[in-house]
Coordinates of C-alpha atoms in Angstrom, one line a residue:
Chain A
M227 CA 119.2 98.7 120.6
D228 CA 119.9 101.4 118.1
K229 CA 118.3 100.9 114.8
M230 CA 120.6 101.0 111.7
T231 CA 120.6 103.7 108.9
I232 CA 119.0 102.7 105.7
G233 CA 119.8 104.5 102.6
I234 CA 117.3 104.2 99.8
L235 CA 118.4 104.9 96.2
G236 CA 115.2 105.8 94.1
A237 CA 112.6 108.3 95.3
G238 CA 109.8 107.0 93.0
K239 CA 106.9 104.9 94.0
L240 CA 108.8 102.1 95.5
G241 CA 111.6 104.0 97.1
T242 CA 109.1 106.5 98.8
T243 CA 106.9 103.5 99.9
L244 CA 109.8 101.6 101.6
A245 CA 111.1 104.9 103.0
R246 CA 107.7 105.3 104.8
L247 CA 107.8 101.8 106.0
A248 CA 111.4 102.0 107.3
V249 CA 110.6 105.4 109.0
A250 CA 107.6 103.7 110.7
A251 CA 109.8 100.7 111.8
G252 CA 112.1 103.3 113.6
Y253 CA 114.8 103.4 111.3
D254 CA 116.9 106.4 110.2
V255 CA 116.2 106.7 106.6
L256 CA 118.2 108.5 104.0
I257 CA 116.8 108.6 100.5
A258 CA 118.3 109.9 97.1
G259 CA 116.8 110.4 93.7
S260 CA 118.8 110.5 90.4
G261 CA 119.5 114.0 90.6
S262 CA 119.8 116.9 93.0
V263 CA 118.4 116.8 96.6
E264 CA 116.4 119.9 95.7
K265 CA 114.4 117.9 93.1
I266 CA 113.2 115.2 95.5
S267 CA 112.9 117.3 98.7
L268 CA 109.3 118.1 98.5
T269 CA 108.4 114.6 97.5
V270 CA 110.3 113.3 100.5
E271 CA 108.8 115.8 102.8
V272 CA 105.3 114.9 101.7
L273 CA 105.4 111.1 100.9
A274 CA 108.1 110.1 103.5
P275 CA 108.2 112.3 106.2
G276 CA 110.9 111.6 108.6
A277 CA 113.3 110.5 105.9
Q278 CA 116.2 112.7 104.8
A279 CA 116.7 113.5 101.2
I280 CA 120.3 113.6 100.3
T281 CA 122.5 112.5 97.2
A282 CA 122.9 108.9 96.1
K283 CA 126.7 109.1 97.0
E284 CA 125.9 110.6 100.4
A285 CA 123.3 108.0 101.0
A286 CA 125.6 105.1 99.9
K287 CA 128.3 106.4 102.2
R288 CA 126.4 107.1 105.3
A289 CA 123.9 104.3 105.4
D290 CA 124.7 101.0 107.2
I291 CA 122.6 99.2 104.4
V292 CA 121.4 100.5 101.2
L293 CA 118.2 99.6 99.4
L294 CA 118.0 99.7 95.5
A295 CA 114.7 101.2 94.4
L296 CA 115.8 102.7 91.1
P297 CA 115.0 101.6 87.6
L298 CA 117.0 98.5 87.0
G299 CA 118.3 100.0 83.6
K300 CA 120.2 102.5 85.5
Y301 CA 122.0 100.1 87.9
Q302 CA 125.4 101.2 86.5
T303 CA 124.8 104.6 88.1
I304 CA 124.9 103.1 91.7
P305 CA 127.9 104.4 93.6
Q306 CA 130.2 101.4 93.7
V307 CA 133.1 102.7 95.8
E308 CA 130.8 104.1 98.5
L309 CA 129.0 100.7 99.0
T310 CA 132.2 98.7 99.6
G311 CA 131.9 96.1 102.3
K312 CA 128.0 97.0 102.7
I313 CA 124.9 94.8 102.4
V314 CA 122.8 96.2 99.3
I315 CA 119.2 95.0 99.3
D316 CA 118.0 94.8 95.6
A317 CA 114.5 95.6 95.1
M318 CA 114.7 96.2 91.5
N319 CA 113.0 94.5 88.3
Y320 CA 113.4 94.7 84.9
W321 CA 110.2 96.5 83.7
W322 CA 109.4 97.3 80.2
E323 CA 107.8 100.8 80.9
V324 CA 111.2 102.2 82.0
D325 CA 113.7 99.8 81.0
G326 CA 112.7 99.3 77.4
K327 CA 111.1 96.6 75.4
E328 CA 113.7 94.2 75.3
N329 CA 115.2 92.8 78.5
T330 CA 118.9 92.9 77.7
I331 CA 120.0 92.8 81.3
S332 CA 118.8 89.5 82.9
D333 CA 117.8 86.0 81.3
F334 CA 117.3 82.6 82.6
Q335 CA 121.2 82.1 82.7
V336 CA 121.9 85.2 84.8
S337 CA 119.2 86.8 87.1
S338 CA 119.0 90.4 87.5
S339 CA 120.5 90.5 91.2
E340 CA 123.6 88.5 89.9
V341 CA 124.1 91.2 87.3
V342 CA 123.8 93.8 90.3
Q343 CA 126.2 91.9 92.3
N344 CA 128.7 91.5 89.4
F345 CA 128.5 95.2 89.2
L346 CA 128.8 95.7 93.0
E347 CA 131.5 93.2 93.4
D348 CA 132.8 94.6 96.8
S349 CA 129.2 94.6 98.4
V350 CA 127.0 91.7 99.5
V351 CA 123.8 91.8 97.5
V352 CA 120.6 90.4 98.9
K353 CA 117.4 90.3 96.8
A354 CA 114.3 91.4 98.6
F355 CA 111.1 93.3 98.4
N356 CA 111.0 93.0 94.4
H357 CA 108.1 90.6 94.1
M358 CA 105.4 92.5 95.9
G359 CA 103.8 95.7 94.1
Y360 CA 104.6 98.8 95.9
H361 CA 100.9 99.5 96.8
D362 CA 100.6 96.0 98.4
L363 CA 103.8 96.8 100.5
E364 CA 102.0 99.8 101.6
D365 CA 98.6 98.1 102.3
E366 CA 99.9 94.8 103.7
T367 CA 102.4 95.8 106.2
R368 CA 101.4 94.2 109.6
S369 CA 103.0 93.6 113.2
V370 CA 103.9 90.2 114.0
E371 CA 101.0 89.8 116.4
E372 CA 98.4 90.5 113.5
N373 CA 96.8 87.7 111.6
G374 CA 97.5 87.2 107.8
R375 CA 100.8 88.8 107.8
K376 CA 102.3 88.5 104.3
A377 CA 105.8 87.2 103.3
I378 CA 108.7 88.7 101.4
A379 CA 111.0 86.1 99.9
Y380 CA 114.8 86.8 99.7
T381 CA 117.8 85.2 98.2
T382 CA 121.5 85.7 98.9
D383 CA 124.8 83.9 98.9
D384 CA 125.7 85.3 102.2
V385 CA 123.8 83.8 105.4
S386 CA 124.9 86.5 107.8
A387 CA 123.7 89.3 105.5
G388 CA 120.6 87.3 105.0
N389 CA 119.8 87.4 108.6
T390 CA 120.3 91.0 108.8
V391 CA 118.0 91.6 105.9
A392 CA 115.4 89.3 107.3
Q393 CA 115.3 91.4 110.4
I394 CA 114.7 94.5 108.3
I395 CA 111.9 92.6 106.4
D396 CA 110.4 91.6 109.7
D397 CA 110.6 95.2 111.0
L398 CA 109.0 96.6 108.1
G399 CA 106.0 94.4 108.5
F400 CA 106.5 91.1 106.6
D401 CA 107.5 87.5 107.3
P402 CA 110.9 87.0 105.7
L403 CA 111.2 83.7 103.6
F404 CA 114.7 82.6 102.6
I405 CA 114.7 81.0 99.2
G406 CA 118.2 80.1 98.7
P407 CA 121.5 81.7 96.8
L408 CA 121.2 84.8 94.8
K409 CA 120.8 82.8 91.6
N410 CA 117.4 81.6 92.9
G411 CA 116.3 85.2 92.5
I412 CA 115.1 84.4 88.9
I413 CA 112.1 82.8 90.4
L414 CA 111.1 86.2 91.8
E415 CA 111.5 88.1 88.6
P416 CA 108.8 89.3 86.1
G417 CA 107.4 86.3 84.2
S418 CA 107.5 83.9 87.3
P419 CA 104.4 83.0 88.9
L420 CA 105.8 84.3 92.1
F421 CA 106.3 87.9 90.7
G422 CA 103.5 89.8 92.3
A423 CA 102.9 87.4 95.0
N424 CA 101.2 88.9 98.0
L425 CA 100.7 85.9 100.3
V426 CA 101.2 84.5 103.7
K427 CA 104.4 82.5 104.2
E428 CA 102.9 79.0 103.8
D429 CA 101.1 80.0 100.5
L430 CA 104.3 81.4 99.1
Q431 CA 106.3 78.5 100.1
D432 CA 103.5 76.2 98.5
M433 CA 103.8 78.2 95.3
I434 CA 107.6 77.7 95.2
D435 CA 107.0 74.0 95.8
H436 CA 104.8 73.9 92.8
L437 CA 106.9 76.0 90.6
P438 CA 108.5 73.3 88.7
E439 CA 105.1 72.2 87.4
S440 CA 104.8 75.5 85.7
D441 CA 106.3 76.4 82.3
F442 CA 108.5 79.0 83.9
G443 CA 109.7 76.6 86.5
R444 CA 110.6 74.0 84.0
K445 CA 112.5 76.6 82.0
V446 CA 114.5 77.8 85.1
V447 CA 115.3 74.3 86.4
E448 CA 116.7 73.4 82.9
A449 CA 118.8 76.7 82.3
K450 CA 119.9 77.2 86.0
E451 CA 120.2 73.7 87.3
I452 CA 118.8 75.2 90.6
S453 CA 116.7 73.1 93.1
I454 CA 113.7 75.1 94.0
M455 CA 111.8 72.2 95.7
Chain B
M13 CA 84.4 119.1 101.6
I14 CA 83.8 118.9 97.9
D15 CA 81.0 120.8 96.3
S16 CA 78.5 118.3 94.7
N17 CA 77.2 120.6 92.3
N18 CA 80.7 121.2 90.6
L19 CA 81.8 117.7 90.0
T20 CA 82.8 116.2 86.5
F21 CA 82.1 112.6 85.5
G22 CA 83.7 111.1 82.6
L23 CA 83.8 107.8 80.6
D24 CA 87.2 106.6 79.3
T25 CA 88.1 103.9 76.9
F26 CA 91.3 102.8 75.2
G27 CA 89.4 101.3 72.4
D28 CA 89.5 97.6 73.4
I29 CA 88.0 95.7 70.6
A30 CA 84.7 94.5 71.5
Y31 CA 83.1 91.0 70.7
D32 CA 79.9 90.6 68.9
E33 CA 77.2 88.8 71.0
Q34 CA 75.9 87.0 68.0
T35 CA 79.1 85.2 66.9
G36 CA 81.3 85.5 70.0
E37 CA 84.0 86.9 67.8
R38 CA 86.0 90.1 67.9
W39 CA 84.6 92.9 65.7
N40 CA 87.1 93.9 63.1
Y41 CA 89.0 97.2 63.6
T42 CA 86.8 99.4 61.3
Q43 CA 83.5 98.5 62.7
S44 CA 85.0 98.8 66.2
L45 CA 85.8 102.5 65.5
R46 CA 82.5 103.1 64.2
N47 CA 81.0 101.4 67.4
I48 CA 83.1 103.8 69.6
V49 CA 81.6 106.9 67.7
E50 CA 78.1 105.5 68.7
E51 CA 79.4 104.9 72.3
G52 CA 80.5 108.6 72.4
K53 CA 77.1 109.7 71.1
L54 CA 75.3 107.7 73.6
A55 CA 77.4 109.0 76.4
D56 CA 76.7 112.5 75.2
Q57 CA 72.9 111.8 75.1
V58 CA 72.8 110.4 78.8
G59 CA 74.5 113.5 80.1
V60 CA 78.1 112.2 80.7
D61 CA 80.5 115.2 81.2
V62 CA 83.6 113.8 79.4
F63 CA 84.3 111.2 76.8
A64 CA 87.9 110.4 76.8
L65 CA 90.0 108.1 74.5
G66 CA 93.3 106.5 75.2
E67 CA 96.1 106.1 72.7
H68 CA 97.5 102.6 72.0
H69 CA 99.4 101.0 69.2
R70 CA 98.5 97.4 70.1
A71 CA 96.6 94.6 68.4
E72 CA 93.9 94.6 71.2
Y73 CA 93.0 98.2 70.9
V74 CA 91.7 100.1 68.1
I75 CA 92.5 103.7 69.0
S76 CA 95.8 104.6 67.8
S77 CA 94.6 108.1 66.7
P78 CA 92.3 109.3 69.4
D79 CA 92.1 112.9 68.0
T80 CA 90.7 111.7 64.7
V81 CA 87.9 109.8 66.5
L82 CA 87.1 112.8 68.5
A83 CA 87.0 115.0 65.4
A84 CA 84.3 112.6 64.1
L85 CA 82.4 113.1 67.5
A86 CA 82.9 116.8 67.5
T87 CA 80.0 117.2 64.8
V88 CA 77.7 114.5 66.2
T89 CA 77.6 115.4 69.9
E90 CA 76.2 118.5 71.5
N91 CA 77.5 118.9 75.1
I92 CA 80.1 116.4 76.1
T93 CA 83.7 117.2 76.5
L94 CA 85.7 115.4 74.1
G95 CA 88.9 114.3 75.7
T96 CA 92.1 112.0 75.4
G97 CA 93.3 109.7 78.3
V98 CA 96.2 110.0 77.5
T99 CA 97.9 111.6 74.4
I100 CA 101.4 110.1 74.4
L101 CA 103.1 113.3 74.1
S102 CA 106.6 111.8 74.4
S103 CA 106.3 110.1 71.1
D104 CA 104.3 112.8 69.1
D105 CA 105.1 116.2 67.8
P106 CA 103.9 119.1 70.2
V107 CA 103.1 121.4 67.1
R108 CA 101.1 118.8 65.3
V109 CA 99.2 118.0 68.6
Y110 CA 98.4 121.7 69.0
E111 CA 97.1 121.8 65.5
R112 CA 95.0 118.9 65.8
F113 CA 93.4 119.8 69.1
S114 CA 93.0 123.5 68.2
T115 CA 91.0 121.9 65.0
I116 CA 88.8 119.5 67.2
N117 CA 88.4 122.6 69.7
A118 CA 86.9 124.5 66.7
L119 CA 84.8 121.7 65.3
S120 CA 83.3 121.1 68.8
N121 CA 82.8 124.6 69.7
G122 CA 85.4 124.5 72.5
R123 CA 84.6 121.0 73.8
A124 CA 88.1 119.6 73.2
Q125 CA 90.3 118.6 76.0
I126 CA 93.8 117.0 76.0
M127 CA 95.3 114.9 78.7
L128 CA 99.2 114.5 78.1
G129 CA 100.8 111.5 79.6
R130 CA 103.9 109.3 79.4
G131 CA 101.8 106.2 78.6
A132 CA 102.3 102.9 80.2
F133 CA 103.0 101.1 77.0
T134 CA 106.0 102.2 74.8
E135 CA 105.0 100.8 71.4
S136 CA 104.9 104.3 70.0
F137 CA 108.3 105.1 70.6
P138 CA 110.1 102.9 67.9
L139 CA 107.0 103.5 65.8
F140 CA 107.6 107.2 65.4
G141 CA 111.3 107.0 65.4
Y142 CA 112.0 107.7 69.2
D143 CA 114.3 106.2 71.6
V144 CA 112.6 104.8 74.7
R145 CA 115.7 105.4 76.7
N146 CA 114.7 109.1 76.4
Y147 CA 111.3 108.3 77.9
E148 CA 111.8 110.9 80.7
D149 CA 113.6 113.7 78.8
L150 CA 111.2 113.4 75.8
F151 CA 108.3 114.1 77.9
E152 CA 110.0 116.8 80.0
E153 CA 110.9 118.7 76.8
K154 CA 107.6 118.3 75.0
V155 CA 105.5 119.2 77.9
A156 CA 107.5 122.4 78.2
L157 CA 107.2 123.2 74.4
F158 CA 103.5 122.4 74.5
N159 CA 103.0 124.8 77.5
E160 CA 104.5 127.5 75.4
L161 CA 102.4 126.7 72.4
L162 CA 99.4 126.8 74.6
K163 CA 99.8 130.5 75.3
G164 CA 98.8 131.1 71.5
E165 CA 101.5 133.8 70.9
P166 CA 104.3 133.4 68.5
V167 CA 106.9 130.9 70.0
T168 CA 110.7 130.9 69.8
W169 CA 112.1 127.6 71.0
E170 CA 115.5 126.1 71.2
G171 CA 114.9 122.2 70.9
H172 CA 117.1 119.4 72.0
L173 CA 114.9 116.4 71.4
T174 CA 112.4 118.6 69.5
Q175 CA 112.5 121.0 66.7
S176 CA 113.6 124.5 67.1
L177 CA 111.2 127.3 66.4
E178 CA 111.8 131.0 65.5
N179 CA 109.1 133.3 66.2
V180 CA 106.3 130.9 64.9
Q181 CA 102.7 131.4 65.2
L182 CA 100.4 128.3 64.9
Y183 CA 97.0 128.2 63.3
P184 CA 94.3 127.8 63.8
K185 CA 94.6 129.7 66.9
I186 CA 92.5 128.4 69.9
E187 CA 89.7 130.7 70.8
G188 CA 90.2 131.0 74.7
Q189 CA 92.1 128.2 76.3
L190 CA 92.5 124.6 75.2
Q191 CA 91.6 122.4 78.2
T192 CA 94.8 120.6 79.2
R193 CA 95.3 117.9 81.8
I194 CA 98.2 115.9 82.9
G195 CA 97.7 112.1 83.5
V196 CA 99.7 110.8 86.4
G197 CA 100.3 107.1 87.2
G198 CA 101.8 107.4 90.5
S199 CA 105.2 108.8 89.8
P200 CA 105.9 111.7 92.4
D201 CA 107.9 113.5 89.8
S202 CA 104.9 113.6 87.4
V203 CA 102.6 115.0 90.3
I204 CA 105.2 117.8 90.9
R205 CA 105.4 118.4 87.0
A206 CA 101.6 119.0 86.8
A207 CA 101.9 121.4 89.5
R208 CA 104.9 123.1 88.1
Y209 CA 102.9 123.9 84.8
G210 CA 99.6 124.6 86.6
F211 CA 98.0 121.9 84.7
P212 CA 95.2 120.0 86.4
M213 CA 96.1 116.5 87.4
V214 CA 94.4 113.4 86.7
L215 CA 95.4 110.2 88.8
A216 CA 95.3 106.9 86.9
V217 CA 94.7 104.4 89.6
I218 CA 94.2 100.9 88.3
G219 CA 95.0 99.0 91.6
G220 CA 95.3 98.9 95.2
S221 CA 93.5 101.1 97.7
P222 CA 92.4 104.4 96.3
Y223 CA 92.9 106.1 99.6
R224 CA 96.6 105.8 99.3
F225 CA 96.5 108.6 96.7
K226 CA 95.6 111.2 99.2
Q227 CA 99.1 111.8 99.7
Y228 CA 99.7 112.3 96.1
I229 CA 96.9 115.0 96.2
D230 CA 98.7 116.6 99.1
L231 CA 101.9 116.5 97.2
Y232 CA 100.2 118.2 94.3
K233 CA 98.8 121.0 96.5
R234 CA 102.0 121.6 98.3
A235 CA 104.1 121.7 95.1
A236 CA 101.6 124.1 93.6
A237 CA 102.1 126.3 96.6
K238 CA 105.8 126.1 96.3
F239 CA 105.7 127.1 92.5
G240 CA 102.8 129.7 93.1
T241 CA 100.6 127.9 90.5
P242 CA 96.7 127.4 90.8
V243 CA 95.5 124.3 92.7
H244 CA 92.9 122.7 90.4
P245 CA 90.5 120.0 91.1
V246 CA 92.1 116.7 90.9
G247 CA 90.7 113.8 88.8
L248 CA 90.7 109.9 89.3
H249 CA 90.7 107.5 86.4
S250 CA 89.9 103.9 87.4
P251 CA 88.4 100.9 85.7
G252 CA 84.9 99.5 86.2
V253 CA 82.0 97.5 85.0
V254 CA 78.3 98.7 85.7
A255 CA 75.6 96.1 84.9
D256 CA 72.1 95.6 86.3
T257 CA 73.2 93.4 89.1
D258 CA 76.5 93.0 91.2
E259 CA 76.6 89.3 90.0
E260 CA 76.3 90.2 86.3
A261 CA 79.0 93.0 86.6
R262 CA 81.4 90.8 88.5
E263 CA 81.1 88.0 86.0
I264 CA 81.8 90.4 83.0
A265 CA 84.7 92.1 84.7
W266 CA 86.3 88.9 85.9
K267 CA 86.1 87.3 82.3
Y268 CA 87.6 90.2 80.6
V269 CA 90.1 91.4 83.3
K270 CA 91.6 87.9 83.4
K271 CA 91.8 87.7 79.7
T272 CA 93.6 91.2 79.5
I273 CA 96.1 90.2 82.3
D274 CA 96.8 86.8 81.1
H275 CA 97.7 88.3 77.7
L276 CA 100.2 90.5 79.4
I277 CA 101.7 88.0 81.5
E278 CA 103.0 86.1 78.6
E279 CA 104.3 89.3 77.0
K280 CA 105.5 91.5 79.8
G281 CA 105.6 89.4 82.7
V282 CA 103.1 91.3 84.8
P283 CA 101.8 89.5 87.7
A284 CA 98.9 87.2 87.5
M285 CA 95.3 88.2 88.2
T286 CA 94.3 85.8 90.9
R287 CA 90.7 85.6 92.0
D288 CA 91.8 86.9 95.5
R289 CA 93.3 89.9 94.0
F290 CA 90.2 90.6 91.8
E291 CA 87.9 90.4 94.9
F292 CA 90.2 92.7 96.8
E293 CA 90.1 95.3 94.0
V294 CA 86.3 95.1 93.8
T295 CA 85.8 95.3 97.4
N296 CA 88.3 97.5 98.8
G297 CA 90.7 98.4 95.8
S298 CA 90.5 100.2 92.5
Y299 CA 87.8 98.4 90.6
Y300 CA 84.4 99.9 90.4
V301 CA 82.3 96.8 89.7
G302 CA 78.7 96.3 90.4
S303 CA 75.1 97.5 90.0
P304 CA 74.6 101.3 89.7
E305 CA 74.0 101.5 93.4
T306 CA 77.1 99.6 94.4
V307 CA 79.4 101.6 92.0
A308 CA 77.7 104.9 93.1
E309 CA 78.2 104.2 96.8
K310 CA 81.9 103.3 96.1
M311 CA 82.6 106.3 93.8
A312 CA 81.0 108.6 96.4
R313 CA 82.9 107.2 99.2
V314 CA 86.3 107.6 97.4
M315 CA 85.3 111.2 96.1
S316 CA 84.2 112.4 99.6
E317 CA 87.3 110.8 101.4
T318 CA 90.0 112.0 99.0
G319 CA 88.5 115.4 97.7
I320 CA 88.5 114.1 94.0
E321 CA 86.3 116.3 92.0
R322 CA 86.5 114.5 88.7
F323 CA 85.9 110.9 88.2
D324 CA 86.5 108.9 85.1
L325 CA 85.5 105.4 84.8
V326 CA 87.3 103.4 82.3
Y327 CA 84.8 101.1 80.6
G328 CA 85.0 98.1 78.2
G329 CA 88.2 96.9 79.5
G330 CA 89.3 93.6 77.8
G331 CA 86.8 94.1 75.0
Q332 CA 83.4 92.9 76.5
L333 CA 80.2 92.4 74.4
Q334 CA 79.0 95.4 72.4
K335 CA 75.7 95.4 74.0
D336 CA 77.4 95.3 77.5
R337 CA 79.4 98.4 76.6
F338 CA 76.3 100.5 75.4
K339 CA 74.5 99.2 78.7
M340 CA 77.2 100.5 80.8
I341 CA 77.3 103.8 79.2
Q342 CA 73.5 104.2 79.8
L343 CA 73.7 102.9 83.4
Y344 CA 76.6 105.2 84.2
G345 CA 75.0 108.4 82.8
E346 CA 71.5 107.7 83.8
K347 CA 71.9 106.0 87.3
V348 CA 75.3 106.0 88.6
V349 CA 76.2 109.7 88.0
P350 CA 72.9 111.0 89.5
R351 CA 73.3 108.8 92.3
V352 CA 76.9 109.8 93.2
K353 CA 75.7 113.4 93.3
E354 CA 72.7 112.7 95.6
L355 CA 74.9 110.6 97.9
L356 CA 77.5 113.4 98.1
K357 CA 74.7 115.9 98.8
V358 CA 73.6 114.2 101.8
G359 CA 77.0 113.1 103.0
V360 CA 78.7 109.7 102.9
T361 CA 79.4 107.8 105.9
N362 CA 82.8 106.1 106.3
G363 CA 82.6 102.4 105.7

């Protein structure tokens, strides 16, 4: 079967790492930075050989699926129109170094992927690849046959889109773990015990099962009325 | 192949406030600063090449003004290079930075070295009246201005986020060149920027496999070739603890690393430091923890496999006992560094 074309918005640490994994998995990969193609062409050539550097608009237009790996604070620069009807994988996190000291984007009421979904109202957002550090993504990718394969949790309101993304997670070298609708994404965000999780599937599930016992888990259940058990 | 006679070994600290072994309490800020001057003197005495101080504006660190501490060290040390790691240029004034470092360079007979960086923490932005939303643009413009100032000639500059200058000469003039480095935390853009200005690059690697940075070194070299700038030796800056035995070093490292990270989990939402993660970092990742032999072997392996020619070990993370900080400096200078050189001379086997 022909593999899909994945467009990656963001050519920083995370974007180039995911581009490498996607190229290795046999996808056609388009990658874009915030500026001109020229600005990232050398980076892509060296750090993600096989991926093609293009503009964000072009990547959004030409790709079957688009992966967001830009600073969350810049989500409003994402090309909305070009993403109409497409599955968008949100790997972004609020991060103080680049997004400022106070998180004004997401909170316990509205998770960051819901904010992104509201902005991209004509796309289907799936949250994935956000909870594992970019260097772990690089070091931990494994084939299905290998022992100790790590899990990537994902959330979405659209089951079919979720299945497509689960396949991508698998192809990139991880076990997919569905953890419910997009609003559940809050439990993968910075501040949660799951943020940074680099675990096999059973251990990740176990951590989720015990989340309500943590301070963070209690706050989430209270604010979001979500069932994370 | 790296030339084992031409390597540089540094010790870096952010000025984490140490604990007093008698009382178990943290030292106060003023005594901490005086202790760091003593640490710098010791590093000089035991033959360490570079002593570099990081700039932070947070309660757990005492060094907000690294250049002032370096000025103190300039007159009480002999050979050691006095550096920063890093100077947060984005929230500083390049003109003042030039003046301060040309002063330190004069006081130390040419031993000053500045490392420019964007910094991981952003407290300094509001503190000095800058908007963190200009994080990227401030750094870009200020590096460009600083690069002009470094030429030592009168400068004319049209500023956007900085002041404009009309044919301005700065004093005191620097004799020769101010040693300037760029500290890079893993952003490809930063790597390319270092190459574009022809500055040597120091990679700050605080987690994960050190070998993944080979591709960044590749990017640096390719970018330098593209811009026609010189390719300088690349440095690596990573945390570590050296003690008499592996067990002791691990115990110290785990205790204080945990303390530091736990503090940041609450404030910033950073991932927790699990014991598994810690063990990974010590065994295969970017923590250099153990006896002098263990640490030397790991450093030599990484240097030989990546072609790194400058290694800065960040010591004292999380505070630690003052006596352990002194001990580590001594072990690093007297045992680790000579052993790394020896290992690299005879070649290091992979594994």
